[in-house]
Tab-separated table of C-alpha atoms in Angstrom:
chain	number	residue	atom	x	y	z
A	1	UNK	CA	-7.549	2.171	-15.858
A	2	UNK	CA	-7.361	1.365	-19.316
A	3	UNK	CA	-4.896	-0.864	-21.995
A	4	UNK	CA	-2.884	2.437	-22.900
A	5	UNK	CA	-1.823	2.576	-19.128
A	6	UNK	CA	-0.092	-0.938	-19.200
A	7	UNK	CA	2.153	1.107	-21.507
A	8	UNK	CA	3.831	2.622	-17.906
A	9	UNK	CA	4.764	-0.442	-17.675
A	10	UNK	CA	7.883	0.156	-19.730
A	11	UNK	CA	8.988	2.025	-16.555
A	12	UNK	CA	9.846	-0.546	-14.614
A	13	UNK	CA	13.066	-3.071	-14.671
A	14	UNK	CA	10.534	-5.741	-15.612
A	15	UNK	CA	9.665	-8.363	-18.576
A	16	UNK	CA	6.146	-8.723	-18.450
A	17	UNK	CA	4.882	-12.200	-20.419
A	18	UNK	CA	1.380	-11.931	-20.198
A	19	UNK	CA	-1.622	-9.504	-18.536
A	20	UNK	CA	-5.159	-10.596	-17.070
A	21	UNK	CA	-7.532	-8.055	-15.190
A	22	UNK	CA	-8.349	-7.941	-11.793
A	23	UNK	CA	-10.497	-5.574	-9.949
A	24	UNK	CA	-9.887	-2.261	-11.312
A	25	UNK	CA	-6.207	-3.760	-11.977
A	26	UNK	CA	-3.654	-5.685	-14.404
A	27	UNK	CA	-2.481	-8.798	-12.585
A	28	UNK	CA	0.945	-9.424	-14.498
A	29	UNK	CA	3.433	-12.109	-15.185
A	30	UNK	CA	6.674	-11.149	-15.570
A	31	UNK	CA	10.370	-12.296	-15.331
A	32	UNK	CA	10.606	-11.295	-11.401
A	33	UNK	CA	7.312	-13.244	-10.776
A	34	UNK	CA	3.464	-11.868	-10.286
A	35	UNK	CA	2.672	-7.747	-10.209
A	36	UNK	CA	-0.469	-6.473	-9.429
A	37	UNK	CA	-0.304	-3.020	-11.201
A	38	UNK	CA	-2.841	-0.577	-9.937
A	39	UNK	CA	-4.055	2.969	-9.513
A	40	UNK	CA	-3.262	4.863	-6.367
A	41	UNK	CA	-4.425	8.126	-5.057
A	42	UNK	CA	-2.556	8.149	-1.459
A	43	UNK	CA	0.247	10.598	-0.957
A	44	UNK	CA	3.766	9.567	-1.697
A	45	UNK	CA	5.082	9.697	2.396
A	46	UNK	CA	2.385	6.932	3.165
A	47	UNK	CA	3.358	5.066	-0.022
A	48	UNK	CA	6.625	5.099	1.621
A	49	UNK	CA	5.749	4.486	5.338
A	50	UNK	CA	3.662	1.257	4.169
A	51	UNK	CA	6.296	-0.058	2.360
A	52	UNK	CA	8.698	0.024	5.125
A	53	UNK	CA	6.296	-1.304	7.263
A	54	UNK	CA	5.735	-4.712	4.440
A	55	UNK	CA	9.925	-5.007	4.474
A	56	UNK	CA	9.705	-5.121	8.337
A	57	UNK	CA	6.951	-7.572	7.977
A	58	UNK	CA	9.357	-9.902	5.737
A	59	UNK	CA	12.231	-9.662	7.985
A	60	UNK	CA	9.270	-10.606	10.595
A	61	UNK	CA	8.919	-13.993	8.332
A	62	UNK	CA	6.116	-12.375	6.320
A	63	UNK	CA	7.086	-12.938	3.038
A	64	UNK	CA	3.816	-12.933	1.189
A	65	UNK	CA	2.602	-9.541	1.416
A	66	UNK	CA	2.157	-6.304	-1.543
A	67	UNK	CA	5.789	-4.860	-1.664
A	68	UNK	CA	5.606	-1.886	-3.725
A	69	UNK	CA	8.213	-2.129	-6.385
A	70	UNK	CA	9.997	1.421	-7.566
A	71	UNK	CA	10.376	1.843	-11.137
A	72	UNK	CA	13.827	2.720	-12.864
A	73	UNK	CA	13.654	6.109	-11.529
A	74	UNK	CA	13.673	4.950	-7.996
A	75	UNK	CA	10.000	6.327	-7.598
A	76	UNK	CA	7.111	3.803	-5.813
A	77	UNK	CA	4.753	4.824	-8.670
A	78	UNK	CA	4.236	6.396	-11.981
A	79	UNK	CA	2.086	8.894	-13.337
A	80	UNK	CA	0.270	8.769	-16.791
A	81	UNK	CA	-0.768	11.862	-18.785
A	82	UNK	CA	-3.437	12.858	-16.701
A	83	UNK	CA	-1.144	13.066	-14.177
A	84	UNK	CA	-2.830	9.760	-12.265
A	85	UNK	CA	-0.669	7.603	-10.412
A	86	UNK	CA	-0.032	3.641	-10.066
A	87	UNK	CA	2.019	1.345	-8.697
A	88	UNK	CA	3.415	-2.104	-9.092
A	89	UNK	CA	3.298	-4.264	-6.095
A	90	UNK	CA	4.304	-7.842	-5.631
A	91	UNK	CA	1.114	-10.417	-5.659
A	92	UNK	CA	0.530	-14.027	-5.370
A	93	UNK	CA	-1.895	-16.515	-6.954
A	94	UNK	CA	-4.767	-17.401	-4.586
A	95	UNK	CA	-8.535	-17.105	-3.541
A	96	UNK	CA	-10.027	-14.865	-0.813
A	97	UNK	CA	-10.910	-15.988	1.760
A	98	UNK	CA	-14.264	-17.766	2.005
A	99	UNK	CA	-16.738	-16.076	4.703
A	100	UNK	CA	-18.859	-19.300	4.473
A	101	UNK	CA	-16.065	-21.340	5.160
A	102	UNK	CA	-15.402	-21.162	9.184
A	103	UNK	CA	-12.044	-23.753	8.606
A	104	UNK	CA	-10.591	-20.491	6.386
A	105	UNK	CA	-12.317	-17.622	8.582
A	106	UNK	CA	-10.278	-19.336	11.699
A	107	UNK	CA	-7.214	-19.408	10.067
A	108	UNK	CA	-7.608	-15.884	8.527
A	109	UNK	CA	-7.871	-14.630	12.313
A	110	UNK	CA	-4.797	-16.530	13.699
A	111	UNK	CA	-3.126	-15.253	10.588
A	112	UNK	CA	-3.982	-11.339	12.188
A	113	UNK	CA	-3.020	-12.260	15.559
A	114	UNK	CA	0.559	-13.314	13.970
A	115	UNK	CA	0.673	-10.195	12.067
A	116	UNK	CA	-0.163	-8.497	15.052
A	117	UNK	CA	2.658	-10.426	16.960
A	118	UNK	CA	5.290	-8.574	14.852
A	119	UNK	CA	3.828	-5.169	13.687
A	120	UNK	CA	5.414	-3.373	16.025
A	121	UNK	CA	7.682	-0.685	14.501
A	122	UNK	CA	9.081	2.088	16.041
A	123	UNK	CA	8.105	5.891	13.843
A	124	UNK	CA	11.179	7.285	11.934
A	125	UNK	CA	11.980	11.272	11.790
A	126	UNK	CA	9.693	11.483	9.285
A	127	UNK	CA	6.404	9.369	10.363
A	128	UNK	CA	6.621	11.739	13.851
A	129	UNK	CA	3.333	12.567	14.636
A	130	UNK	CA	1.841	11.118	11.442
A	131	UNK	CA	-0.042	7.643	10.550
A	132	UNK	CA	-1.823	7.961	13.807
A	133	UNK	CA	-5.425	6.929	14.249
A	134	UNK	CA	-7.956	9.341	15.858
A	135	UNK	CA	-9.183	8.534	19.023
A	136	UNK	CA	-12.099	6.429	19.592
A	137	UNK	CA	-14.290	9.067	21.295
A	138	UNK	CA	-13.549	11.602	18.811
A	139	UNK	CA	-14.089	9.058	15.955
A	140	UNK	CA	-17.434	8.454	17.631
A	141	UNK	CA	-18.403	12.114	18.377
A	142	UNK	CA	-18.040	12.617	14.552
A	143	UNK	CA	-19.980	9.537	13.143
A	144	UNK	CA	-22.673	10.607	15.619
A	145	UNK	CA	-22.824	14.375	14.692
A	146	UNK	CA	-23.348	12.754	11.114
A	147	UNK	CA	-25.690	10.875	11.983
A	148	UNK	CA	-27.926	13.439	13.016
A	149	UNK	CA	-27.228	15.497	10.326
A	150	UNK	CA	-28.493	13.140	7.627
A	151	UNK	CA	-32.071	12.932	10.439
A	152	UNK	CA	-31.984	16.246	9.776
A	153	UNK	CA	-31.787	16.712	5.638
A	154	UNK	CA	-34.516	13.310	5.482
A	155	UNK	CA	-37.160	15.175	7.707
A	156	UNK	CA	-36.750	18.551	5.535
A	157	UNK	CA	-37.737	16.639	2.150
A	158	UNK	CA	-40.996	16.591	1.383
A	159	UNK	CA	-41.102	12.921	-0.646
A	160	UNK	CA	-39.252	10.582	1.277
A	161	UNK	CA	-38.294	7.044	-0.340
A	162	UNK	CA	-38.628	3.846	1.313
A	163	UNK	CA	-34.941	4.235	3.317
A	164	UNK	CA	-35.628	7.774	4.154
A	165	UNK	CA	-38.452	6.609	5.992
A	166	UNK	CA	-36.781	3.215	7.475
A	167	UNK	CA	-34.025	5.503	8.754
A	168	UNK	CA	-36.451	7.666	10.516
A	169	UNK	CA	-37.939	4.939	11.864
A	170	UNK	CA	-35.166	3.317	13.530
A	171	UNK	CA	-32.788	6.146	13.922
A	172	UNK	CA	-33.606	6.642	17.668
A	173	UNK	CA	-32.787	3.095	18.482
A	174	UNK	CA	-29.597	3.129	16.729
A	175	UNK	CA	-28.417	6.386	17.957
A	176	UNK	CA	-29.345	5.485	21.825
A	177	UNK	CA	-26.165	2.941	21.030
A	178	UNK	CA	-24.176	5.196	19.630
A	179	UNK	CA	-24.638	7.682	22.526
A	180	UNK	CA	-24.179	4.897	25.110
A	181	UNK	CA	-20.987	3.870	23.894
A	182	UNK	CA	-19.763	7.072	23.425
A	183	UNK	CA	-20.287	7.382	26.902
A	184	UNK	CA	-18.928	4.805	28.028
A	185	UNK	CA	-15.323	5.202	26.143
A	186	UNK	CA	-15.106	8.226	29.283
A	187	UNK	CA	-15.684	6.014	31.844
A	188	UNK	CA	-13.546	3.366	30.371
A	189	UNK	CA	-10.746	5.533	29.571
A	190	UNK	CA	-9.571	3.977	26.605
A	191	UNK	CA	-7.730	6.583	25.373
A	192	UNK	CA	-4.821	5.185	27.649
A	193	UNK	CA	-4.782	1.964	25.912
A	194	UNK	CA	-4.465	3.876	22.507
A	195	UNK	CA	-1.869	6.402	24.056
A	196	UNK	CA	0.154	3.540	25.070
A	197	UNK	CA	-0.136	1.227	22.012
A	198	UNK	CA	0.768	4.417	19.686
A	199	UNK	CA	4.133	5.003	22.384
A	200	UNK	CA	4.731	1.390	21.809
A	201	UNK	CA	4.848	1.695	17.995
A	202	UNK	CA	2.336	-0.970	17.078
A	203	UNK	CA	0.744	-1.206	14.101
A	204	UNK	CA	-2.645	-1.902	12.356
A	205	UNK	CA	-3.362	-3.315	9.151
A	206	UNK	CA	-6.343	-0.902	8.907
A	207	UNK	CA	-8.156	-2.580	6.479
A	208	UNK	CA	-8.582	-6.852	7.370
A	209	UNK	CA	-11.134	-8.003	6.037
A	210	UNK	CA	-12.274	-11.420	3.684
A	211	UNK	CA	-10.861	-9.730	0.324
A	212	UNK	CA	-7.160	-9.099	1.862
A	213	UNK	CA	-6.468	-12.707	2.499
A	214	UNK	CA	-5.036	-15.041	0.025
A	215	UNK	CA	-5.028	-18.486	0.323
A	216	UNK	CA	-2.084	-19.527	-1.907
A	217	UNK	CA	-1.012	-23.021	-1.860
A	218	UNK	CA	2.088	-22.765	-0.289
A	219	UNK	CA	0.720	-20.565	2.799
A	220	UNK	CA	-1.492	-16.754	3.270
A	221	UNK	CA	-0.703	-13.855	1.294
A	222	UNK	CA	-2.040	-10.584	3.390
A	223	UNK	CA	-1.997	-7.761	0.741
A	224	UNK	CA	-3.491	-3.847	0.947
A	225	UNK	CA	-1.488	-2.346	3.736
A	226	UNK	CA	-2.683	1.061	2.416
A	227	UNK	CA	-4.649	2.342	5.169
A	228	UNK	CA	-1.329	0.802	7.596
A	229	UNK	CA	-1.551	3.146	11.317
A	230	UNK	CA	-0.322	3.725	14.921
A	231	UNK	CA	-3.362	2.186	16.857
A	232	UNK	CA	-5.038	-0.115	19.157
A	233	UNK	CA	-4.354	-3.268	17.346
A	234	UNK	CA	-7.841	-4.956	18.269
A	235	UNK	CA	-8.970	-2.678	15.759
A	236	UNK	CA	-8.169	-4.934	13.409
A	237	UNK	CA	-10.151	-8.191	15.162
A	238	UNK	CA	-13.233	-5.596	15.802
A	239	UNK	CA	-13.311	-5.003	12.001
A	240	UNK	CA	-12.748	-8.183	10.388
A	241	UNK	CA	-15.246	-10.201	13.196
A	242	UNK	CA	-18.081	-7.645	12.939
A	243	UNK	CA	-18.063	-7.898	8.958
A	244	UNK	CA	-17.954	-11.883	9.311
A	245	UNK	CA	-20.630	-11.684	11.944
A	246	UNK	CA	-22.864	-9.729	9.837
A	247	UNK	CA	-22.905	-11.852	7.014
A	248	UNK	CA	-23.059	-14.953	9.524
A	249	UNK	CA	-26.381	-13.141	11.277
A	250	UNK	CA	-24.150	-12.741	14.215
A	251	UNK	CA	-23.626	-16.142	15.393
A	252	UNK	CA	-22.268	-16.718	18.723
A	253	UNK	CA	-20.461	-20.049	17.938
A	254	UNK	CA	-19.165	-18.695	15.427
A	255	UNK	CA	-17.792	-15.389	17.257
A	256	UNK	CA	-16.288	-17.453	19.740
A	257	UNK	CA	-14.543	-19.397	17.627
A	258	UNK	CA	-13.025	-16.790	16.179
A	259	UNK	CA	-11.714	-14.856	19.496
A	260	UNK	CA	-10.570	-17.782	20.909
A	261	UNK	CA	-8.293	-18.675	17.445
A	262	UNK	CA	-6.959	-15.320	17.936
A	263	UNK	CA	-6.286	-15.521	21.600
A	264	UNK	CA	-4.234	-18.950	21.188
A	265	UNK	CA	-1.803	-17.089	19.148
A	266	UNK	CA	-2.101	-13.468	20.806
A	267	UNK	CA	-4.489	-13.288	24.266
A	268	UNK	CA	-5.884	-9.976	25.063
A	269	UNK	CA	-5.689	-8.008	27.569
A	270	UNK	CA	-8.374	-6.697	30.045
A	271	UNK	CA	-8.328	-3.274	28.584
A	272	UNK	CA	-8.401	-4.912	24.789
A	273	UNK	CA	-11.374	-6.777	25.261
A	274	UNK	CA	-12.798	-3.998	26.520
A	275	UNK	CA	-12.179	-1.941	23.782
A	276	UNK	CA	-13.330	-4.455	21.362
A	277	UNK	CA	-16.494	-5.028	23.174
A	278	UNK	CA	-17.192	-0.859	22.932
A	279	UNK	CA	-16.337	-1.105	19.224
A	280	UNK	CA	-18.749	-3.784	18.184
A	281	UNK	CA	-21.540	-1.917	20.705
A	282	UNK	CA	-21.939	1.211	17.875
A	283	UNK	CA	-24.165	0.977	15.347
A	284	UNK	CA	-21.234	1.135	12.582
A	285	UNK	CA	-23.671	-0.594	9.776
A	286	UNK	CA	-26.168	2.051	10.943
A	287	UNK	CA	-23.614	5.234	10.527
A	288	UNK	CA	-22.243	3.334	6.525
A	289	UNK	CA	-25.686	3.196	5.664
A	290	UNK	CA	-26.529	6.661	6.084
A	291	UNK	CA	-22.849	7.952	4.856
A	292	UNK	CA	-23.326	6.000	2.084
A	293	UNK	CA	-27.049	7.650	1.337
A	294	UNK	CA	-25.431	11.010	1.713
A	295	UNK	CA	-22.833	10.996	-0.780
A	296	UNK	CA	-25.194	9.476	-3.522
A	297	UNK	CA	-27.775	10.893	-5.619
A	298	UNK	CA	-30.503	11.373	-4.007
A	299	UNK	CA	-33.050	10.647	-6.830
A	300	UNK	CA	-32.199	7.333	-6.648
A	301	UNK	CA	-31.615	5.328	-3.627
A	302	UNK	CA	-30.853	1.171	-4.745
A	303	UNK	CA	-33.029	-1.094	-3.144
A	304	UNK	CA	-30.487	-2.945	-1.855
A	305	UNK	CA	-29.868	-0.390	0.352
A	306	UNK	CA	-33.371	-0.609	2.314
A	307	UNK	CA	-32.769	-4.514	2.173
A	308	UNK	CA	-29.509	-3.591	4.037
A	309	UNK	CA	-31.253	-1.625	7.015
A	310	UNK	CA	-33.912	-4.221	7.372
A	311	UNK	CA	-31.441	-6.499	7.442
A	312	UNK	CA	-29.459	-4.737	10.024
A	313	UNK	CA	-32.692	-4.437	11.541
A	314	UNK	CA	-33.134	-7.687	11.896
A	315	UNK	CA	-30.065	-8.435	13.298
A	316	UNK	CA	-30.338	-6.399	16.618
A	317	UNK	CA	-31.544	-9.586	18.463
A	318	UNK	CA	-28.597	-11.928	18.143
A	319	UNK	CA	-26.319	-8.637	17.955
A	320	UNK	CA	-27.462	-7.660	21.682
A	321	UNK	CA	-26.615	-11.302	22.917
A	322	UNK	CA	-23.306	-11.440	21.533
A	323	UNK	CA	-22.541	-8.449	23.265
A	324	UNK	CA	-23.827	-9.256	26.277
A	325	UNK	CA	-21.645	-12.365	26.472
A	326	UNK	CA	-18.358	-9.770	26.323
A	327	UNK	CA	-19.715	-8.109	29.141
């Protein structure tokens, strides 16, 4: 985005007093209070199915979350000459939340298990069928036929660089995980639990995580809804606890601190832990690694990459213990 987009600002029913950058965004002060105006590249029917789910969410009590505001027009975004899109959502002064900081982690994950306490929304005629996650298996299946795919292009070039080489290395180790959970989401039968959960019309954030929670001083502000979908709701807790577990070399006071702050406000079910416990036991760092070397040039590989695989290499240790106390 650049200064000459600010100028679709003129499309909305707004007085803006004064502009400041964010990341890859305008944060805005106007007469209605503070915008975040962005780019967006999603399709206009999600656009519209997350912001019904953020007005359920305030009629919930959840007042401090990214409402999309429609310009004069009536339309959730804009478009500029090159035909790109934004919108204007509602935002809110704050930090993110610390990942250091296990006073703010704790109340990050009791502020999911609230969310999760209310996103329950049946589909309208138009979200039948749609904003539905893919099933675990199949979502496994994939990452691991990726997996060996990128094996496959590293062992046909000639030079390898030092990740080519790490992920050689290691990749049998990793993918013996991912093939053992895989296998055991069959004997689990999990896709019950998501069956029923997607019948039941609850809802995922689909993106929690440290940078999506605001600590404002008069309460949280949970913002990018974006990737909002029909699912197992523990998908959010697997997701934001394995990232704060990485970067807190998976420690298990820490992990159980955070499960039991979310079971006070929402306990789990058999099933639930379950499927957490088969979520955290693939080698998801493993699979982002190697997506991420696959879409990149290849001439180049950063070297914080291969500090990222040793890292995860490292890991393994306290990673196996922490899952062998959800057993």
């Amino acid at each position: 985005m650049n200064d000459k987009g600010l100028k679709l600002l003129e499309q909305y029913d707004l007085q803006v007093q004064g502009t400041r950058r964010g990341r890859g965004s305008y944060i805005c002060e106007t007469d209605k209070g503070l915008k975040l105006f962005t780019d967006f590249a999603g399709s206009s029917n999600r656009l519209a199915f997350v912001n019904r789910v953020l007005y359920h969410l305030r009629e919930e009590g959840f007042t401090k979350v990214d409402v999309v505001m429609p310009n004069k027009e009536g339309e959730l975004y804009c478009k500029d000459w090159e035909e790109n899109r934004y919108v204007v959502k509602d935002w809110y002064a704050g930090r993110e939340c610390d990942t250091k900081n296990e006073g703010e982690i704790l109340e990050a994950v009791r502020n999911l298990a609230r969310l999760h306490q209310v996103m329950r929304m049946a589909p309208g005629p138009e979200d039948a069928g749609k904003y539905e996650a893919v099933s675990l298996e199949e979502d496994f299946v994939r990452k691991n036929r990726e997996l060996k795919k990128v094996r496959t292009f590293i062992r046909g070039r000639h030079q390898k660089n030092p990740f080519e080489t790490g992920y050689l290395n290691y990749f049998t180790m990793f993918f013996e995980q991912a093939l053992s959970a895989t296998e055991q989401l069959g004997s689990q039968n999990q896709e019950e639990l998501q069956k029923r959960s997607i019948e039941d019309g609850l809802l995922c954030h689909g993106d929690y995580n440290q940078h999506q929670v605001l600590f404002c001083r008069d309460g949280i502000a949970t913002t990018n809804f974006i990737k909002c979908r029909y699912d197992v709701q523990v998908s959010d807790l697997y997701q934001f606890l394995r990232k704060i577990l990485e970067k807190q070399n998976w420690s298990m006071e820490l992990g159980r601190s955070i499960l039991n702050a979310y079971e006070q406000v929402r306990p789990l079910s058999a099933s639930e832990w379950e499927n957490l416990r088969l979520r955290l036991s693939y080698p998801e760092k493993f699979w982002k690694l190697a997506n991420h070397y696959y879409g990149r040039n290849k001439a180049w590989i950063p070297g914080k990459n291969v500090e990222k695989l040793e890292v995860l290499v490292h890991q393994q240790e306290r990673r196996n213990l922490f899952l062998k106390m959800l057993e």
